[in-house]
Short mmCIF file of C-alpha atoms and ligand atoms in Angstrom, two decimals:
data_model
loop_
_atom_site.label_atom_id
_atom_site.label_comp_id
_atom_site.label_asym_id
_atom_site.label_seq_id
_atom_site.Cartn_x
_atom_site.Cartn_y
_atom_site.Cartn_z
CA MET A 1 -50.29 44.96 -1.36
CA GLU A 2 -51.44 41.40 -2.16
CA GLN A 3 -48.53 39.07 -2.76
CA LYS A 4 -48.36 37.16 -6.03
CA MET A 5 -47.70 33.41 -6.10
CA THR A 6 -46.82 31.59 -9.31
CA ILE A 7 -48.13 28.16 -10.23
CA ARG A 8 -46.35 25.96 -12.75
CA GLU A 9 -49.00 23.54 -14.01
CA VAL A 10 -47.40 20.15 -14.65
CA GLY A 11 -50.56 18.02 -15.06
CA PRO A 12 -50.28 17.39 -18.80
CA ARG A 13 -46.76 16.00 -18.20
CA ASP A 14 -46.29 14.79 -14.61
CA GLY A 15 -49.99 13.94 -14.36
CA LEU A 16 -50.64 12.15 -17.62
CA GLN A 17 -47.27 10.30 -17.65
CA ASN A 18 -48.58 8.14 -14.85
CA GLU A 19 -52.21 7.60 -15.83
CA LYS A 20 -53.11 4.17 -17.17
CA GLU A 21 -55.90 5.49 -19.34
CA ILE A 22 -54.41 6.71 -22.62
CA ILE A 23 -55.81 10.12 -23.46
CA SER A 24 -56.12 10.88 -27.17
CA THR A 25 -53.99 13.61 -28.70
CA GLU A 26 -57.09 15.67 -29.49
CA GLN A 27 -58.30 15.43 -25.87
CA LYS A 28 -54.89 16.47 -24.53
CA ILE A 29 -54.92 19.47 -26.84
CA GLN A 30 -58.44 20.43 -25.72
CA TRP A 31 -57.42 20.11 -22.08
CA ILE A 32 -54.26 22.18 -22.45
CA ASN A 33 -56.27 24.87 -24.28
CA GLN A 34 -58.66 24.96 -21.31
CA LEU A 35 -55.72 25.27 -18.93
CA SER A 36 -54.38 28.16 -21.02
CA ASP A 37 -57.73 29.93 -20.68
CA SER A 38 -57.83 29.51 -16.89
CA GLY A 39 -55.23 32.19 -16.23
CA LEU A 40 -52.28 29.86 -15.64
CA SER A 41 -49.10 31.51 -16.88
CA TYR A 42 -47.05 28.33 -17.23
CA ILE A 43 -47.93 24.86 -18.49
CA GLU A 44 -45.56 21.91 -18.83
CA ILE A 45 -47.39 20.30 -21.71
CA THR A 46 -45.46 17.09 -22.37
CA SER A 47 -42.03 15.45 -22.43
CA PHE A 48 -39.73 14.64 -25.32
CA VAL A 49 -38.45 11.40 -23.83
CA ALA A 50 -38.05 7.93 -25.35
CA ARG A 51 -41.38 6.50 -26.47
CA ASN A 52 -40.89 3.11 -24.77
CA TRP A 53 -40.08 4.80 -21.44
CA ILE A 54 -43.25 6.93 -21.27
CA PRO A 55 -45.78 5.65 -23.83
CA GLN A 56 -48.49 7.97 -22.45
CA LEU A 57 -46.66 10.97 -23.90
CA SER A 58 -45.45 9.49 -27.18
CA ASP A 59 -47.61 11.98 -29.12
CA SER A 60 -45.63 14.90 -27.68
CA LEU A 61 -44.83 16.50 -31.02
CA SER A 62 -48.46 16.44 -32.20
CA VAL A 63 -49.68 17.82 -28.86
CA ALA A 64 -47.13 20.63 -28.86
CA LYS A 65 -47.92 21.53 -32.46
CA GLY A 66 -51.69 21.22 -31.98
CA ILE A 67 -52.33 23.48 -28.99
CA LYS A 68 -53.42 27.10 -29.27
CA ARG A 69 -50.62 29.27 -27.88
CA LYS A 70 -52.04 31.93 -25.63
CA LYS A 71 -50.08 35.15 -25.23
CA GLY A 72 -48.61 35.42 -21.75
CA VAL A 73 -48.49 31.65 -21.19
CA ARG A 74 -45.11 29.89 -21.23
CA TYR A 75 -45.29 26.37 -22.68
CA ALA A 76 -42.59 24.01 -21.41
CA ALA A 77 -41.60 20.37 -21.84
CA LEU A 78 -39.20 17.86 -20.29
CA VAL A 79 -36.10 17.14 -22.34
CA PRO A 80 -33.60 14.42 -21.28
CA ASN A 81 -31.03 14.62 -24.09
CA LEU A 82 -30.13 16.15 -27.46
CA LYS A 83 -32.56 13.92 -29.31
CA GLY A 84 -35.37 15.25 -27.12
CA LEU A 85 -34.15 18.78 -27.71
CA GLU A 86 -34.34 18.25 -31.47
CA HIS A 87 -38.05 17.44 -31.08
CA ALA A 88 -38.64 20.27 -28.59
CA LEU A 89 -37.14 22.76 -31.04
CA GLU A 90 -39.20 21.35 -33.89
CA ALA A 91 -42.27 21.87 -31.68
CA ASP A 92 -41.06 25.38 -30.83
CA ILE A 93 -41.50 24.87 -27.12
CA ASP A 94 -40.86 28.06 -25.06
CA GLU A 95 -38.96 26.52 -22.18
CA VAL A 96 -36.74 23.44 -22.03
CA ASN A 97 -36.87 21.53 -18.75
CA VAL A 98 -33.94 19.27 -17.95
CA PHE A 99 -34.20 16.80 -15.11
CA MET A 100 -32.12 14.47 -12.96
CA SER A 101 -32.07 13.00 -9.47
CA ALA A 102 -29.94 13.67 -6.43
CA SER A 103 -29.89 9.92 -5.71
CA GLU A 104 -27.91 7.61 -7.95
CA THR A 105 -30.39 4.71 -8.12
CA HIS A 106 -33.41 6.81 -9.01
CA ASN A 107 -31.38 8.66 -11.63
CA GLN A 108 -30.30 5.36 -13.16
CA LYS A 109 -33.83 3.91 -13.15
CA ASN A 110 -35.38 7.10 -14.54
CA ILE A 111 -32.88 8.12 -17.23
CA ASN A 112 -30.57 5.13 -17.52
CA LYS A 113 -27.39 7.03 -16.66
CA THR A 114 -25.24 7.66 -13.63
CA ILE A 115 -25.29 11.17 -12.18
CA SER A 116 -21.81 11.84 -13.55
CA GLN A 117 -22.90 10.74 -17.04
CA THR A 118 -26.06 12.86 -16.80
CA LEU A 119 -24.40 16.19 -16.01
CA PRO A 120 -22.47 16.58 -19.31
CA ALA A 121 -25.52 15.39 -21.26
CA LEU A 122 -27.67 18.09 -19.64
CA LYS A 123 -24.93 20.66 -20.15
CA SER A 124 -25.08 20.04 -23.92
CA VAL A 125 -28.88 20.28 -23.92
CA CYS A 126 -28.72 23.55 -21.98
CA SER A 127 -26.12 25.13 -24.21
CA GLU A 128 -27.93 24.19 -27.45
CA ALA A 129 -31.29 25.27 -26.05
CA THR A 130 -29.84 28.61 -24.97
CA ALA A 131 -28.30 29.08 -28.42
CA ALA A 132 -31.79 28.46 -29.85
CA GLY A 133 -33.18 31.24 -27.63
CA LYS A 134 -35.03 29.03 -25.16
CA THR A 135 -35.35 29.60 -21.43
CA LEU A 136 -34.36 26.71 -19.19
CA ARG A 137 -35.62 25.01 -16.07
CA GLY A 138 -33.82 22.33 -14.08
CA TYR A 139 -35.48 19.69 -11.93
CA VAL A 140 -33.66 17.98 -9.10
CA SER A 141 -35.62 14.90 -8.04
CA THR A 142 -35.56 12.87 -4.83
CA VAL A 143 -34.41 15.90 -2.81
CA PHE A 144 -36.39 14.80 0.27
CA GLY A 145 -36.01 11.04 -0.10
CA CYS A 146 -35.40 8.31 -2.67
CA PRO A 147 -37.63 5.26 -3.18
CA TYR A 148 -34.53 3.05 -3.49
CA GLU A 149 -31.92 4.67 -1.22
CA GLY A 150 -34.03 6.40 1.45
CA LYS A 151 -32.38 9.51 2.88
CA VAL A 152 -30.65 11.80 0.40
CA ASP A 153 -27.61 13.89 1.29
CA ILE A 154 -28.54 17.56 0.89
CA HIS A 155 -24.96 18.32 -0.18
CA LYS A 156 -25.54 16.23 -3.31
CA VAL A 157 -28.59 18.39 -4.05
CA LEU A 158 -26.56 21.57 -3.59
CA THR A 159 -23.77 20.31 -5.87
CA ILE A 160 -26.27 19.47 -8.62
CA CYS A 161 -27.96 22.87 -8.24
CA HIS A 162 -24.58 24.60 -8.66
CA GLU A 163 -23.94 22.56 -11.81
CA LEU A 164 -27.36 23.24 -13.32
CA PHE A 165 -27.18 26.98 -12.62
CA SER A 166 -23.72 27.02 -14.22
CA TYR A 167 -25.35 25.55 -17.38
CA GLY A 168 -27.67 28.56 -17.48
CA VAL A 169 -30.93 27.25 -16.03
CA ASP A 170 -33.21 30.12 -15.02
CA GLU A 171 -34.98 28.26 -12.24
CA ILE A 172 -34.50 25.05 -10.30
CA SER A 173 -37.43 23.02 -9.08
CA LEU A 174 -36.69 20.92 -6.00
CA GLY A 175 -38.66 17.70 -6.28
CA ASP A 176 -40.21 15.69 -3.49
CA THR A 177 -40.64 12.93 -6.05
CA ILE A 178 -42.25 10.40 -3.71
CA GLY A 179 -44.05 12.81 -1.41
CA VAL A 180 -42.19 12.10 1.81
CA ALA A 181 -41.17 15.63 2.83
CA ASN A 182 -42.50 17.21 6.01
CA PRO A 183 -42.52 20.92 6.91
CA ARG A 184 -39.59 20.67 9.31
CA GLN A 185 -37.49 18.98 6.63
CA VAL A 186 -38.56 21.62 4.11
CA GLU A 187 -37.31 24.28 6.52
CA ASP A 188 -33.97 22.48 7.01
CA VAL A 189 -33.45 21.98 3.26
CA LEU A 190 -34.45 25.52 2.32
CA GLU A 191 -32.22 27.05 5.00
CA LEU A 192 -29.22 25.40 3.32
CA VAL A 193 -30.42 26.06 -0.24
CA GLN A 194 -31.06 29.74 0.51
CA LYS A 195 -27.52 30.20 1.85
CA GLU A 196 -26.26 29.45 -1.66
CA PHE A 197 -29.01 30.49 -4.10
CA ASP A 198 -31.47 33.30 -4.61
CA SER A 199 -34.97 32.23 -3.46
CA SER A 200 -36.55 33.78 -6.55
CA LYS A 201 -34.79 31.11 -8.63
CA ILE A 202 -36.09 28.18 -6.59
CA ALA A 203 -39.45 26.46 -7.08
CA MET A 204 -40.87 23.63 -4.98
CA HIS A 205 -42.38 20.48 -6.50
CA PHE A 206 -44.33 18.46 -3.96
CA HIS A 207 -46.08 15.16 -4.47
CA ASP A 208 -48.83 14.41 -1.99
CA THR A 209 -48.35 10.75 -1.05
CA HIS A 210 -48.72 11.38 2.70
CA GLY A 211 -51.01 14.41 2.47
CA MET A 212 -48.30 16.84 3.58
CA ALA A 213 -47.89 18.81 0.37
CA LEU A 214 -50.06 21.83 1.33
CA ALA A 215 -48.28 22.04 4.69
CA ASN A 216 -44.96 21.89 2.85
CA ILE A 217 -46.06 24.70 0.54
CA LEU A 218 -47.05 26.84 3.51
CA LYS A 219 -43.67 26.27 5.12
CA SER A 220 -41.98 27.18 1.81
CA ILE A 221 -44.02 30.40 1.61
CA ASP A 222 -42.92 31.26 5.15
CA MET A 223 -39.35 30.75 3.94
CA GLY A 224 -39.86 33.17 1.01
CA ILE A 225 -40.57 30.80 -1.90
CA THR A 226 -43.21 32.02 -4.37
CA VAL A 227 -43.17 29.45 -7.21
CA PHE A 228 -44.88 26.06 -6.90
CA ASP A 229 -45.43 23.14 -9.26
CA SER A 230 -48.77 21.39 -9.13
CA SER A 231 -51.01 19.20 -11.21
CA LEU A 232 -54.71 19.82 -11.72
CA GLY A 233 -56.83 17.49 -9.60
CA GLY A 234 -53.66 15.85 -8.22
CA LEU A 235 -53.15 13.71 -11.31
CA GLY A 236 -50.12 11.54 -11.72
CA GLY A 237 -46.78 10.60 -10.17
CA CYS A 238 -43.43 9.28 -11.37
CA PRO A 239 -43.54 5.89 -13.11
CA TYR A 240 -39.94 5.22 -12.03
CA ALA A 241 -40.62 5.99 -8.35
CA PRO A 242 -42.75 3.16 -6.91
CA GLY A 243 -45.36 4.39 -4.45
CA ALA A 244 -45.25 8.02 -5.56
CA SER A 245 -48.71 9.49 -5.80
CA GLY A 246 -49.69 12.53 -7.82
CA ASN A 247 -48.50 16.08 -7.45
CA VAL A 248 -50.17 18.41 -5.02
CA ALA A 249 -53.42 19.45 -6.72
CA THR A 250 -53.44 22.81 -8.49
CA ASP A 251 -57.09 23.41 -7.58
CA ASP A 252 -56.33 22.86 -3.87
CA VAL A 253 -53.22 25.03 -3.92
CA VAL A 254 -54.98 27.87 -5.75
CA HIS A 255 -57.97 27.65 -3.42
CA MET A 256 -55.75 27.81 -0.34
CA LEU A 257 -53.72 30.72 -1.73
CA HIS A 258 -56.83 32.71 -2.68
CA GLN A 259 -58.42 32.06 0.72
CA MET A 260 -55.25 33.42 2.31
CA GLY A 261 -55.36 36.56 0.17
CA TYR A 262 -52.58 35.72 -2.28
CA LYS A 263 -52.97 36.49 -5.97
CA THR A 264 -52.36 33.84 -8.63
CA GLY A 265 -54.12 35.27 -11.70
CA ILE A 266 -56.04 31.98 -11.99
CA ASP A 267 -59.82 31.72 -12.34
CA GLU A 268 -60.98 28.92 -10.01
CA ALA A 269 -64.20 28.27 -11.94
CA LYS A 270 -62.29 27.76 -15.20
CA LEU A 271 -59.77 25.58 -13.43
CA HIS A 272 -62.62 23.49 -12.07
CA ALA A 273 -64.13 23.07 -15.55
CA ALA A 274 -60.75 21.87 -16.84
CA ALA A 275 -60.52 19.40 -13.92
CA VAL A 276 -63.97 17.99 -14.71
CA PHE A 277 -62.96 17.62 -18.36
CA ILE A 278 -59.86 15.53 -17.59
CA GLN A 279 -61.62 13.53 -14.87
CA ASN A 280 -64.18 12.42 -17.44
CA ARG A 281 -61.36 11.37 -19.80
CA ILE A 282 -59.33 9.36 -17.26
CA ARG A 283 -62.58 7.79 -16.04
CA LYS A 284 -61.85 7.88 -12.33
CA PRO A 285 -62.36 10.50 -9.63
CA LEU A 286 -59.57 13.01 -9.26
CA ARG A 287 -57.91 13.13 -5.85
CA SER A 288 -58.09 16.85 -5.06
CA HIS A 289 -60.23 18.16 -2.21
CA GLN A 290 -61.98 20.53 -4.61
CA MET A 291 -62.96 17.67 -6.90
CA ALA A 292 -64.00 15.43 -3.98
CA ILE A 293 -66.41 18.18 -2.89
CA SER A 294 -67.86 18.65 -6.34
CA ASN A 295 -68.09 14.89 -6.99
CA SER A 296 -69.95 14.40 -3.70
CA VAL A 297 -72.69 16.91 -4.53
CA LYS A 298 -73.52 15.34 -7.90
P1 LIG B 1 -31.86 4.93 -23.19
O1 LIG B 1 -32.62 3.69 -23.49
O2 LIG B 1 -30.61 4.82 -22.39
O3 LIG B 1 -31.57 5.78 -24.52
O4 LIG B 1 -32.86 5.92 -22.45
P2 LIG B 1 -30.58 5.58 -25.69
O5 LIG B 1 -29.88 6.87 -25.90
O6 LIG B 1 -29.74 4.33 -25.51
O7 LIG B 1 -31.56 5.33 -26.93
C1 LIG B 1 -32.42 4.19 -27.00
C2 LIG B 1 -33.53 4.46 -28.02
O8 LIG B 1 -34.36 5.54 -27.55
C3 LIG B 1 -32.99 4.90 -29.38
O9 LIG B 1 -33.93 4.44 -30.35
C4 LIG B 1 -33.06 6.40 -29.31
O10 LIG B 1 -33.16 7.00 -30.58
C5 LIG B 1 -34.35 6.61 -28.51
P3 LIG B 1 -33.63 3.17 -31.30
O11 LIG B 1 -32.34 3.50 -31.98
O12 LIG B 1 -33.50 2.02 -30.31
O13 LIG B 1 -34.83 3.09 -32.16
N1 LIG B 1 -34.33 7.88 -27.79
C6 LIG B 1 -35.30 8.79 -27.89
N2 LIG B 1 -36.45 8.83 -28.58
C7 LIG B 1 -37.21 9.94 -28.44
N3 LIG B 1 -36.87 10.99 -27.64
C8 LIG B 1 -35.74 10.99 -26.94
C9 LIG B 1 -34.90 9.85 -27.05
N4 LIG B 1 -33.71 9.52 -26.50
C10 LIG B 1 -33.38 8.32 -26.95
N5 LIG B 1 -35.42 12.01 -26.17
C11 LIG B 1 -33.61 8.13 -21.90
C12 LIG B 1 -32.43 7.17 -21.97
C13 LIG B 1 -33.18 9.34 -21.12
C14 LIG B 1 -34.01 8.50 -23.31
C15 LIG B 1 -34.79 7.37 -21.22
O14 LIG B 1 -34.33 6.87 -20.00
C16 LIG B 1 -35.99 8.25 -20.95
O15 LIG B 1 -36.64 8.68 -21.90
N6 LIG B 1 -36.31 8.51 -19.67
C17 LIG B 1 -37.39 9.41 -19.30
C18 LIG B 1 -38.14 8.87 -18.13
C19 LIG B 1 -39.17 9.87 -17.69
O16 LIG B 1 -39.69 10.64 -18.47
N7 LIG B 1 -39.50 9.84 -16.36
C20 LIG B 1 -40.47 10.68 -15.78
C21 LIG B 1 -40.09 12.12 -15.75
S1 LIG B 1 -39.07 12.61 -14.38
C22 LIG B 1 -40.17 12.94 -13.11
O17 LIG B 1 -41.32 12.62 -13.21
C23 LIG B 1 -39.69 13.73 -11.91
C24 LIG B 1 -40.15 15.20 -11.91
O18 LIG B 1 -41.55 15.28 -11.98
C25 LIG B 1 -39.65 15.91 -10.64
C26 LIG B 1 -39.96 15.15 -9.35
O19 LIG B 1 -41.12 14.76 -9.12
O20 LIG B 1 -39.01 14.98 -8.59
C27 LIG B 1 -39.56 15.96 -13.11
MG1 LIG B 2 -42.89 15.03 -10.26
#
């Protein structure tokens, strides 16, 4: 039987949060509708964060209210605190995604709190979101390295994962925020993570700064992981992680998985059309291999 792999598309959030070109609300809505039609089952459409921190996504409420909701697609958004949750509930988002870092300095720069201040804040978000009937995802950033502190102690990651699962998160995404992980490190980290948590509740979130993201995904698959975050065309990065390039590109991941015989439920031609659409809006070539090929034959 063909094995199924699940892609969590994060381009409209992780991608657009780091693009200089401001995309209009209407264009974001059109793009997300195209993504919905491509067969993706999960789209992180925006974030309900403070406007001055991420101006690119300050129209989050209008985007969330404006998109066509396709049956079978889960629409998620980042939520840092109760204020963000208020907006996410008003937008009737399906899944609430809380986030924090395993390294103190990145956490402080990204959400203006220490790790010990962040945990109770996320606990309140999780309990109110659960009461409102929402599913929950937790991100742990800087798992494989921090732009300010360098090496990150895996035991800090494990402690945060235990906390987040105790708040009721359904899945934890382990973030290589700055794209420094290598396959051997992925193996070492996953060996420890899998001693404590069920692999079906762990997703991997690779950025592609050093071009190792596909190799890291392959290593994760070998270790039994089946859920991966990616961003169409390789858009984006983290604005509070200097040097971080975009996520691994959805079109490259899907192409590789299909070539290897895995099922994703995603139509590559429709994905490509959605990539061309957003490339024309950001007015620069997308980084993915699939887009480089199609741009070169124009
Ligand atoms: P703060 O300045 O400490 O917040 O920011 P505050 O509570 O002191 O409030 C200051 C002002 O912001 C107030 O407004 C609040 O109402 C407002 P004022 O009274 O001055 O007019 N405010 C909000 N407005 C809208 N929505 C909200 C909200 N909260 C407060 N939710 C805060 C703290 C967490 C809000 C801020 O640091 C923030 O928004 N940070 C988000 C940064 C971000 O989005 N980073 C990128 C995403 S993480 C990432 O990319 C990594 C990931 O991809 C995984 C990986 O790669 O590893 C997930
Ligand atoms: Mg990211």
